[in-house]
PDB file of C-alpha atoms in Angstrom:
ATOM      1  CA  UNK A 238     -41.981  -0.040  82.094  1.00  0.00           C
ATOM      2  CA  UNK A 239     -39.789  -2.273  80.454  1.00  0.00           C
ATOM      3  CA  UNK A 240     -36.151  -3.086  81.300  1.00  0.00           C
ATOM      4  CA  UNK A 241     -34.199  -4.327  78.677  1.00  0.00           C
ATOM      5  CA  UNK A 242     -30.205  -5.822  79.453  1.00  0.00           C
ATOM      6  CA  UNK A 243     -27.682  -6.416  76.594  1.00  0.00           C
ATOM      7  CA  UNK A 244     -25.171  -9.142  77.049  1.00  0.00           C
ATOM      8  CA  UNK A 245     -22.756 -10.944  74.544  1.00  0.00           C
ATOM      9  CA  UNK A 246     -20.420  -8.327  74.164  1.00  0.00           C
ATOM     10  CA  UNK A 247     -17.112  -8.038  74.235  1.00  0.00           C
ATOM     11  CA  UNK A 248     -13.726  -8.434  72.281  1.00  0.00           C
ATOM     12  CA  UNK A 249     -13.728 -10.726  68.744  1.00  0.00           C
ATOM     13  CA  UNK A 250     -11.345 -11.086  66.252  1.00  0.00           C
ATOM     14  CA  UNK A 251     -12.346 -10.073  62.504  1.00  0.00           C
ATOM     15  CA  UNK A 252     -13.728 -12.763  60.820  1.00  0.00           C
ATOM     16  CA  UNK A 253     -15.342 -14.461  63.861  1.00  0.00           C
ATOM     17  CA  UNK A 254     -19.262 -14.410  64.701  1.00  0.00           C
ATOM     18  CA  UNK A 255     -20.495 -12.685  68.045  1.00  0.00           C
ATOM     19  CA  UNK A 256     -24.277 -13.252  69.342  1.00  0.00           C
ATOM     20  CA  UNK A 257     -25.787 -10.664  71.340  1.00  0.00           C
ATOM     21  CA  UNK A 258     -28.636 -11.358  73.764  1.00  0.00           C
ATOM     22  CA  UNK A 259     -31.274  -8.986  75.042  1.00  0.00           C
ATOM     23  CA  UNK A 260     -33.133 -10.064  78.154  1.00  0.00           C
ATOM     24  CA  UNK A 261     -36.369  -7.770  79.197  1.00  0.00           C
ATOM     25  CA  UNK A 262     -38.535  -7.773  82.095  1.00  0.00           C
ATOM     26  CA  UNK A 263     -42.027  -8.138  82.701  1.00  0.00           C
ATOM     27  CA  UNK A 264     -44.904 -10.565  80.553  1.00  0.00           C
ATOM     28  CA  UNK A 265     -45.310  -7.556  77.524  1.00  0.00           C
ATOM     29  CA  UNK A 266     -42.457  -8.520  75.878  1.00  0.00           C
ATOM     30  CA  UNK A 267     -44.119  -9.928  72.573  1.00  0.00           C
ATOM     31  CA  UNK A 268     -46.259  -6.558  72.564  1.00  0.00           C
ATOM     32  CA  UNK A 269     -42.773  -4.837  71.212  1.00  0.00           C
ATOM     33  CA  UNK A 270     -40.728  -4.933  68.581  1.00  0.00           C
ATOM     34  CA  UNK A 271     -37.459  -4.533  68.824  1.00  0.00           C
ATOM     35  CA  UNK A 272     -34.414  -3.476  67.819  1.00  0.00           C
ATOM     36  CA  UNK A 273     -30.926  -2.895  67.587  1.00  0.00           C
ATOM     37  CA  UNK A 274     -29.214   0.048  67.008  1.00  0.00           C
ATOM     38  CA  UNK A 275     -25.313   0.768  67.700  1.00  0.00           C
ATOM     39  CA  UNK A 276     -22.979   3.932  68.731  1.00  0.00           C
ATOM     40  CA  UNK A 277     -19.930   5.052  68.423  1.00  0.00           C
ATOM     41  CA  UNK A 278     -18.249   8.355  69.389  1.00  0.00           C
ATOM     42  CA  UNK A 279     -19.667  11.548  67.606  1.00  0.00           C
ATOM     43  CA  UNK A 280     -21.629   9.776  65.710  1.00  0.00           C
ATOM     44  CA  UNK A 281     -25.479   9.659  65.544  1.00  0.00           C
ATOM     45  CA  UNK A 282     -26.676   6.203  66.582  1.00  0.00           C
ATOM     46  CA  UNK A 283     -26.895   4.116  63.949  1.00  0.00           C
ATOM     47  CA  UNK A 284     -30.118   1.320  62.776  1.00  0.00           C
ATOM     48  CA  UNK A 285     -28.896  -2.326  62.822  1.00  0.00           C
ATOM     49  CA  UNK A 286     -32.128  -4.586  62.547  1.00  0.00           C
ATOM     50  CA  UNK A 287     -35.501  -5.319  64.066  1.00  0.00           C
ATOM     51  CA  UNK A 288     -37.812  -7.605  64.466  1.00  0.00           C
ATOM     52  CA  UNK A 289     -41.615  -8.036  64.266  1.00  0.00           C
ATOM     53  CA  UNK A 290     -44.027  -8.874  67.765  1.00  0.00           C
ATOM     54  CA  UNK A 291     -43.925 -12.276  66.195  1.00  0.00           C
ATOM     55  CA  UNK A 292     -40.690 -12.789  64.596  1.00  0.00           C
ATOM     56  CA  UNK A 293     -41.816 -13.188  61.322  1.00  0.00           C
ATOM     57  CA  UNK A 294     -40.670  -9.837  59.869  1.00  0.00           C
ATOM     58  CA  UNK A 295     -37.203  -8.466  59.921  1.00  0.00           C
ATOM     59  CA  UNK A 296     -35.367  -5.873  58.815  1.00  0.00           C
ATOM     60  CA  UNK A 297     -31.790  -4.765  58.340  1.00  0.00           C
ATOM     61  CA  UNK A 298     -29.282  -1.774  57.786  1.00  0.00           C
ATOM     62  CA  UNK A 299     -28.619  -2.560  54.025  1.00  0.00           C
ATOM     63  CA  UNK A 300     -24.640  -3.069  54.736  1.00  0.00           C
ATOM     64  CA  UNK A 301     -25.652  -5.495  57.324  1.00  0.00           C
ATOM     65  CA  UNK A 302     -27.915  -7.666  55.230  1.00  0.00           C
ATOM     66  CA  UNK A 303     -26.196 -11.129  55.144  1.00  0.00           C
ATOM     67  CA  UNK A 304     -23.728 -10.519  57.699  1.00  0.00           C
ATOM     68  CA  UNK A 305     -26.292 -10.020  60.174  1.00  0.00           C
ATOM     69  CA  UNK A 306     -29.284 -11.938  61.957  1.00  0.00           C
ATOM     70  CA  UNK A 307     -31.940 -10.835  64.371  1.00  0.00           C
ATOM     71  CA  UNK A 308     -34.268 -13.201  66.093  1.00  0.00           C
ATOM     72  CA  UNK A 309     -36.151 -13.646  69.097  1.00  0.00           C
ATOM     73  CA  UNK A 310     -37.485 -16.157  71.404  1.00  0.00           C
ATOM     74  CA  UNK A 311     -40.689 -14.580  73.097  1.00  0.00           C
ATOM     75  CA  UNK A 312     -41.144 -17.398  75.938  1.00  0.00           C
ATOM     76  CA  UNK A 313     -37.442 -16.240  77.142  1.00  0.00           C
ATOM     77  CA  UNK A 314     -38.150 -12.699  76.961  1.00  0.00           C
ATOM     78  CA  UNK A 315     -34.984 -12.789  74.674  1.00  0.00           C
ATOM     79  CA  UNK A 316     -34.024 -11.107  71.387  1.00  0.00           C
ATOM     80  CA  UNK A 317     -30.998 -12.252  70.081  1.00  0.00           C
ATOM     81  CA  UNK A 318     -28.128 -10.176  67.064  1.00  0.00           C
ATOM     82  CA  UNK A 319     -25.929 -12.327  65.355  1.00  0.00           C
ATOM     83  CA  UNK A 320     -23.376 -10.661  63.428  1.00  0.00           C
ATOM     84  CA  UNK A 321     -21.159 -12.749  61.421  1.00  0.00           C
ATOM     85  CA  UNK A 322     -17.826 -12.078  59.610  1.00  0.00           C
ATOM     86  CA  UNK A 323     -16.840  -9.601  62.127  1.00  0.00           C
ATOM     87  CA  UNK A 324     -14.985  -6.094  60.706  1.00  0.00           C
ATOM     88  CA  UNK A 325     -13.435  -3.590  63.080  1.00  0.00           C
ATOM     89  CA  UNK A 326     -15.448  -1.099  61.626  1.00  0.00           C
ATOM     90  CA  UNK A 327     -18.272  -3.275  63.993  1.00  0.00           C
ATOM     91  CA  UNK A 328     -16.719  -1.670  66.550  1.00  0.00           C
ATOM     92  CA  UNK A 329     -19.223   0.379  68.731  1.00  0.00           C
ATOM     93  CA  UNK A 330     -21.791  -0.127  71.856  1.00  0.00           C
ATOM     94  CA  UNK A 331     -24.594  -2.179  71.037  1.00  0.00           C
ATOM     95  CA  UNK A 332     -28.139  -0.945  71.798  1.00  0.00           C
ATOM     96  CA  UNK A 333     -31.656  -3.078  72.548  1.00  0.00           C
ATOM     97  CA  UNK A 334     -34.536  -1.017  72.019  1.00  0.00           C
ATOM     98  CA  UNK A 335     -38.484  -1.540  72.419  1.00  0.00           C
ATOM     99  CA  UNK A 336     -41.096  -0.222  70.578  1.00  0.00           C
ATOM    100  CA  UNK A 337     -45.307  -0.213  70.581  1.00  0.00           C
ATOM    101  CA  UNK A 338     -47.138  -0.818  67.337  1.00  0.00           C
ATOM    102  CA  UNK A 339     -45.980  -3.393  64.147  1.00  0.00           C
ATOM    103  CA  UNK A 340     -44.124  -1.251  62.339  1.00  0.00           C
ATOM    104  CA  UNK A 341     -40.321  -2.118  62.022  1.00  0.00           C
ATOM    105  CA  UNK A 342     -38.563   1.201  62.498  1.00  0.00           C
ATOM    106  CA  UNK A 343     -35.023   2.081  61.561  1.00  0.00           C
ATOM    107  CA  UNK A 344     -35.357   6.167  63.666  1.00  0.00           C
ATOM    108  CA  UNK A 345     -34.324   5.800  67.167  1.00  0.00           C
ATOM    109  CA  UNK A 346     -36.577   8.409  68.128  1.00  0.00           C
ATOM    110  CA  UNK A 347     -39.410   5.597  67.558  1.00  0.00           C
ATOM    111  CA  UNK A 348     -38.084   3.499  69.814  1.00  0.00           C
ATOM    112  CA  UNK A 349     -39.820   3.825  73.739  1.00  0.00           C
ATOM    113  CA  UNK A 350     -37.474   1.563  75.531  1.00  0.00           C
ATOM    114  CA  UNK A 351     -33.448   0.910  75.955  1.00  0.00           C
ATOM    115  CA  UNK A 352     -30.907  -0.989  77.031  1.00  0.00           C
ATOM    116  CA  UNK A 353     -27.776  -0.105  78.392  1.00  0.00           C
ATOM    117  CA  UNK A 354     -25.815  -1.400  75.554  1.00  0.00           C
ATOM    118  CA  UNK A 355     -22.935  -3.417  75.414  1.00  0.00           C
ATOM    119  CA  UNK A 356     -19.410  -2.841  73.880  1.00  0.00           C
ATOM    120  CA  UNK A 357     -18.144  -4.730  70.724  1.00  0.00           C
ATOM    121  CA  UNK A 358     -14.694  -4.669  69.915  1.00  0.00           C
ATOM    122  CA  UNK A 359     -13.243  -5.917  66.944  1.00  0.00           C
ATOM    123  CA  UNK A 360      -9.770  -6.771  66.997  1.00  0.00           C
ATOM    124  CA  UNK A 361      -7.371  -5.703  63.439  1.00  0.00           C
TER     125      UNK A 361
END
């Protein structure tokens, strides 16, 4: 079992950048890929962007490409979001998520391991 902790959130203007960090536990963490997904209420959670074993792969929510960067740094156990040009409608509870295999995977459902999140606020 792997624990995965979100940090990095919190209240931003529009406009700014915000980094995310995901810390996880344990020596498998280049085994996974991972993932970020985000919430909010009554809606489904949503795909953000993942990130190969290796970090040569990503992939993004097509809204998010440009605005947004995943990376990772496997000898900190770390996976990192960077969204830039923040919009309130970035507004929601950020997810880290784990997965087996190679495949970069936009379902949730795919996804074996998560973090708590962390809430991003935008400020109008």
């Amino acid at each position: 079992q792997v624990q995965l902790v979100e940090s990095g959130g919190g209240l931003a203007q529009t406009g700014a950048s915000l980094r995310l960090s995901c810390v996880a536990s344990g020596r498998t963490f280049s085994t996974y890929v991972m993932g970020w997904f985000r919430q909010v209420p009554i809606q489904e959670r949503a795909f953000v962007a993942a990130i190969s074993r290796n970090g040569n792969n990503t992939k993004y929510e097509d809204d998010m490409e440009g605005r947004c960067t995943i990376s990772r740094d496997n000898a900190k156990n770390t996976v990192y979001l960077q969204i830039d040009s923040l919009k309130p409608e970035d507004t929601a509870v950020y997810y880290c998520a784990a997965k087996e295999g190679f495949a970069l995977e936009d379902n949730p459902d795919m996804y074996d391991f998560w973090g708590q999140g962390t809430q991003v606020t935008a400020t109008s």
